[in-house]
Every structure is written in structure tokens, then in C-alpha cells.
Short mmCIF file of C-alpha atoms in Angstrom, two decimals:
data_model
loop_
_atom_site.label_atom_id
_atom_site.label_comp_id
_atom_site.label_asym_id
_atom_site.label_seq_id
_atom_site.Cartn_x
_atom_site.Cartn_y
_atom_site.Cartn_z
CA MET A 1 -15.60 2.16 -32.79
CA ALA A 2 -14.66 4.28 -29.85
CA ARG A 3 -11.37 5.53 -29.75
CA VAL A 4 -9.45 5.35 -26.49
CA LEU A 5 -6.04 7.02 -25.37
CA LEU A 6 -4.35 5.18 -22.63
CA THR A 7 -1.36 6.59 -20.95
CA GLY A 8 1.17 5.14 -18.28
CA PHE A 9 4.44 6.58 -16.94
CA GLU A 10 8.21 5.86 -17.27
CA PRO A 11 9.90 4.43 -13.91
CA PHE A 12 10.56 6.81 -11.35
CA GLY A 13 11.92 7.14 -7.76
CA GLY A 14 14.81 4.47 -8.81
CA GLU A 15 12.73 1.78 -9.99
CA SER A 16 13.49 -0.04 -13.19
CA VAL A 17 9.83 -0.72 -14.24
CA ASN A 18 6.36 1.29 -13.94
CA PRO A 19 3.35 -1.03 -13.76
CA SER A 20 1.27 1.65 -15.23
CA TRP A 21 3.10 1.58 -18.42
CA GLN A 22 3.41 -2.36 -18.44
CA ALA A 23 -0.50 -2.65 -17.86
CA ALA A 24 -1.03 0.17 -20.93
CA GLN A 25 1.08 -2.14 -23.12
CA ALA A 26 -0.69 -5.36 -22.29
CA VAL A 27 -4.15 -3.47 -22.88
CA VAL A 28 -3.05 -2.41 -26.35
CA ALA A 29 -1.91 -5.85 -27.16
CA ALA A 30 -5.31 -7.29 -26.48
CA PRO A 31 -7.98 -4.40 -26.43
CA PRO A 32 -11.59 -4.77 -25.45
CA GLU A 33 -13.91 -5.52 -28.31
CA GLY A 34 -15.40 -2.43 -29.86
CA LEU A 35 -12.56 -0.25 -28.57
CA ALA A 36 -9.44 1.09 -30.61
CA VAL A 37 -6.80 1.58 -28.08
CA THR A 38 -3.69 3.50 -28.35
CA ALA A 39 -1.01 3.68 -25.57
CA VAL A 40 1.40 6.50 -25.10
CA ARG A 41 4.20 6.63 -22.20
CA LEU A 42 4.45 10.02 -20.34
CA PRO A 43 7.62 11.23 -18.67
CA CYS A 44 7.47 11.46 -14.91
CA VAL A 45 8.37 15.28 -15.22
CA PHE A 46 6.36 18.16 -14.14
CA GLY A 47 5.29 20.38 -17.03
CA GLU A 48 6.83 17.89 -19.78
CA SER A 49 4.27 15.25 -18.91
CA ILE A 50 1.14 17.42 -19.64
CA ALA A 51 2.80 18.55 -22.76
CA ALA A 52 3.42 15.00 -24.00
CA LEU A 53 -0.22 14.26 -23.06
CA ARG A 54 -1.48 17.11 -24.92
CA THR A 55 0.40 16.08 -28.10
CA ALA A 56 -0.92 12.62 -27.69
CA VAL A 57 -4.53 13.66 -27.29
CA ALA A 58 -4.32 15.84 -30.49
CA GLU A 59 -2.66 13.00 -32.49
CA ALA A 60 -5.10 10.30 -31.36
CA ALA A 61 -8.12 12.13 -31.27
CA PRO A 62 -9.79 10.08 -28.64
CA ASP A 63 -13.25 9.87 -27.51
CA LEU A 64 -11.97 8.86 -24.09
CA VAL A 65 -8.69 9.18 -22.27
CA VAL A 66 -7.59 7.26 -19.18
CA CYS A 67 -4.24 8.04 -17.41
CA LEU A 68 -2.59 5.34 -15.36
CA GLY A 69 0.05 6.09 -12.62
CA GLN A 70 1.71 3.99 -10.03
CA ALA A 71 0.63 4.19 -6.45
CA GLY A 72 2.87 1.95 -4.44
CA GLY A 73 1.61 0.52 -1.43
CA ARG A 74 -2.37 0.48 -2.40
CA PRO A 75 -3.59 -2.84 -2.61
CA GLY A 76 -5.78 -2.55 -5.61
CA VAL A 77 -6.57 -0.60 -8.97
CA THR A 78 -7.77 2.89 -7.74
CA VAL A 79 -10.04 5.06 -9.68
CA GLU A 80 -9.51 8.84 -8.84
CA ARG A 81 -12.56 11.15 -8.14
CA VAL A 82 -10.63 14.44 -8.04
CA ALA A 83 -7.36 16.20 -9.24
CA ILE A 84 -6.50 19.32 -7.38
CA ASN A 85 -4.52 22.49 -8.48
CA VAL A 86 -1.38 22.01 -6.76
CA ASP A 87 1.98 20.52 -7.36
CA ASP A 88 3.69 19.54 -3.80
CA ALA A 89 6.53 17.08 -4.43
CA ARG A 90 7.74 14.92 -1.72
CA ILE A 91 10.39 13.54 -3.98
CA ALA A 92 12.01 15.03 -7.18
CA ASP A 93 10.85 14.14 -10.54
CA ASN A 94 12.96 12.63 -13.12
CA ALA A 95 14.34 15.79 -14.29
CA GLY A 96 15.24 16.81 -10.63
CA ALA A 97 12.40 19.23 -10.11
CA GLN A 98 10.62 19.33 -6.90
CA PRO A 99 7.98 22.16 -6.84
CA ILE A 100 6.26 23.25 -3.51
CA ASP A 101 2.85 24.58 -3.41
CA VAL A 102 2.95 25.68 -7.16
CA PRO A 103 -0.46 25.65 -9.26
CA VAL A 104 -0.67 23.00 -11.92
CA VAL A 105 -2.56 25.67 -14.17
CA PRO A 106 -2.27 29.21 -12.61
CA GLY A 107 -5.44 30.76 -12.20
CA GLY A 108 -7.25 27.40 -12.85
CA PRO A 109 -10.22 26.01 -10.68
CA ALA A 110 -9.12 24.56 -7.29
CA ALA A 111 -10.11 20.94 -8.57
CA TYR A 112 -11.71 19.22 -11.13
CA PHE A 113 -13.99 15.91 -10.71
CA SER A 114 -13.10 12.96 -13.04
CA THR A 115 -15.79 12.79 -16.06
CA LEU A 116 -15.22 9.04 -16.08
CA PRO A 117 -18.34 7.07 -14.34
CA VAL A 118 -15.90 6.39 -11.55
CA LYS A 119 -18.22 3.92 -9.53
CA ALA A 120 -19.25 2.21 -12.43
CA CYS A 121 -15.51 1.74 -13.50
CA VAL A 122 -14.89 0.41 -10.12
CA ALA A 123 -17.69 -2.07 -10.19
CA ALA A 124 -16.78 -3.36 -13.46
CA MET A 125 -13.18 -4.08 -12.35
CA ARG A 126 -14.57 -5.86 -9.30
CA ASP A 127 -16.87 -7.99 -11.46
CA ALA A 128 -13.79 -8.98 -13.44
CA GLY A 129 -12.25 -10.35 -10.53
CA VAL A 130 -9.66 -7.38 -9.84
CA PRO A 131 -9.25 -5.65 -6.52
CA ALA A 132 -10.63 -2.09 -6.99
CA ALA A 133 -11.64 0.89 -5.16
CA LEU A 134 -12.50 4.62 -5.35
CA SER A 135 -9.93 7.11 -4.43
CA ASN A 136 -10.44 10.74 -3.33
CA THR A 137 -6.83 11.75 -3.57
CA ALA A 138 -4.47 11.40 -6.33
CA GLY A 139 -1.59 12.76 -4.29
CA THR A 140 0.18 15.80 -5.22
CA PHE A 141 3.17 14.35 -7.45
CA VAL A 142 3.14 14.10 -11.09
CA CYS A 143 0.15 11.54 -11.25
CA ASN A 144 -2.00 14.38 -9.88
CA HIS A 145 -0.22 17.00 -12.09
CA VAL A 146 -1.41 14.85 -15.27
CA ALA A 147 -4.82 14.28 -13.59
CA TYR A 148 -5.48 17.82 -13.37
CA GLY A 149 -3.90 18.75 -16.53
CA LEU A 150 -5.97 16.25 -18.41
CA ALA A 151 -9.28 17.69 -16.79
CA HIS A 152 -8.27 21.32 -17.52
CA LEU A 153 -7.61 20.21 -21.09
CA LEU A 154 -10.98 18.45 -21.57
CA ALA A 155 -12.92 21.17 -19.50
CA THR A 156 -11.62 24.17 -21.50
CA GLU A 157 -10.83 22.71 -25.00
CA LEU A 158 -12.37 19.21 -25.59
CA PRO A 159 -15.71 19.33 -23.66
CA GLY A 160 -17.08 16.20 -25.77
CA VAL A 161 -14.22 14.11 -24.67
CA ARG A 162 -14.37 12.32 -21.27
CA GLY A 163 -11.26 11.20 -19.23
CA GLY A 164 -9.75 10.64 -15.69
CA PHE A 165 -7.04 9.08 -13.84
CA VAL A 166 -6.43 5.61 -12.21
CA HIS A 167 -3.65 4.47 -10.12
CA VAL A 168 -2.37 1.04 -9.94
CA PRO A 169 -0.44 -0.89 -7.44
CA TRP A 170 3.19 -1.95 -7.51
CA SER A 171 3.92 -5.30 -9.36
CA PRO A 172 5.27 -8.44 -7.51
CA PRO A 173 8.84 -7.98 -8.81
CA GLN A 174 8.85 -4.54 -6.98
CA VAL A 175 8.21 -6.12 -3.76
CA PRO A 176 10.11 -9.05 -3.67
CA ASP A 177 10.08 -9.49 -0.06
CA GLY A 178 6.20 -9.31 -0.25
CA THR A 179 6.04 -6.86 2.67
CA ALA A 180 3.69 -4.61 0.71
CA PRO A 181 0.72 -5.28 -1.53
CA SER A 182 1.00 -5.85 -5.31
CA LEU A 183 -0.66 -7.01 -8.27
CA PRO A 184 0.61 -8.73 -11.47
CA PHE A 185 0.49 -6.03 -14.28
CA GLU A 186 -1.47 -8.51 -16.35
CA THR A 187 -4.18 -8.53 -13.50
CA VAL A 188 -4.21 -4.76 -13.75
CA ALA A 189 -4.52 -4.84 -17.41
CA THR A 190 -7.67 -7.20 -17.02
CA GLY A 191 -9.14 -4.60 -14.92
CA ILE A 192 -8.49 -1.73 -17.03
CA ARG A 193 -10.07 -3.51 -20.07
CA ALA A 194 -13.13 -3.76 -17.88
CA LEU A 195 -12.93 -0.23 -16.77
CA LEU A 196 -12.62 0.99 -20.50
CA LEU A 197 -15.60 -1.01 -21.55
CA ALA A 198 -17.65 0.63 -18.60
CA ALA A 199 -16.49 4.00 -19.27
CA ALA A 200 -17.13 3.80 -22.95
CA SER A 201 -20.78 2.55 -22.31
CA THR A 202 -22.13 4.19 -19.19
CA THR A 203 -23.63 7.55 -19.37
CA ASP A 204 -25.01 8.15 -15.87
CA ASP A 205 -22.69 6.59 -13.00
CA LEU A 206 -23.89 4.25 -10.41
CA ARG A 207 -25.50 5.55 -7.30
CA ILE A 208 -23.95 3.34 -4.75
CA THR A 209 -21.68 4.11 -1.52
CA GLU A 210 -18.08 4.31 -2.25
CA GLY A 211 -17.14 6.99 0.32
CA ALA A 212 -14.71 6.94 3.16
CA THR A 213 -14.76 8.33 6.71
CA HIS A 214 -11.04 9.44 6.57
#
């Protein structure tokens, strides 16, 4: 049985919930068949989030790591293709830090590609009836910080483990006036279950177009 570590974030930016953590908890409560899933909530804090992730990876000894984060305004679940080596915070994190043009890992590569089969993951979620897309930017806030931190950890210390980052939309209670896209976290969890099964069973990614013109 493949071991999966799934992470979500605590609320940030004045929100009372974070759908990434709600979805992670829902997946653990009803995991995909054949996968042993552990979930850990990360602080929305530069530095501390990667430290907490490293501890969780050491304790869970996973075969697969998928980190979830909130991307308010996106209409579907988005699998991140790349993480970049920069923190450039438009808002402060939950500890009040707001780094500007600071590397996630000093001296590290400019970027890392996800080691998930990203296109197969997107296709699996769509097949499960969940809006999904491939994304080429994880932003420059704590989500990208964790995405890069995970990728660096796997590349330098755990090359046998695969992992990547996935953004989820706001949940409907976060957009009570309906002026922005949202998805119930239960729907997101359905997509994540399909993604995990695809990631655990797919070695060679699909060769299909998921690019963007801008």
C-alpha cells in the first residue's frame, strides 16, 4: 500500500477557514482504495511551513507528497507545474513577515518542475467530474515557498519520493455573494482522491496539450 502525505494550510488573510485543509481532512476520512493517506496542516508562515513539512515527511516516510494550498479566484483545482526560488509577498504571512525578493533556498536552482505526472493528474480530476487545469505559476507567497521547499527536499535528500503542489479554489462560504468562483471542499476532495490515484499509478505523464498563451 502506497504511503501518501497530504498537506493543507491554516487560514490566512483574515479568513476563518482554508479549503486546502478541509479537503485534506476529507480525503483522510475517506482515502482512495490502496493508499494510506496522512494529512498535516502547515502554518501559513515563511520558513516555519517548510520546517513543519520536513518534520511531517520524516515522520510519515511517504512514497508520495502532495501539498495543497488556497488560490482564491481560480475556478478549479490547479496542479502546479513549476515552483520558483523566490519569496515576494504581496501580503504578510500569519507571523507578520513580508519578504521581498528573497530566495526560498539561497543558492538553490532558479526553479523545480513537479515530479507528479501533472497532466495525468489533471485528466483524472476531470474524469471524476471536478473542474481542473494545469497551472504554470504557484505565485510567490507561502504556497510557492512550500512547493519549492518540497521540491528541493525531494531532489536533494529523497530522490525516490515524488511530490508536488496543488491549488484549490475558495469554498462557497468564503464567497457568500457569489461574485467569485468557488467549489465545495467535498468536491475538491473528490478531485484530490482521483489525483492521488493517478499520481500513484502513472510513471510516464500524458503527452497532451495543457499549455497557455499567456
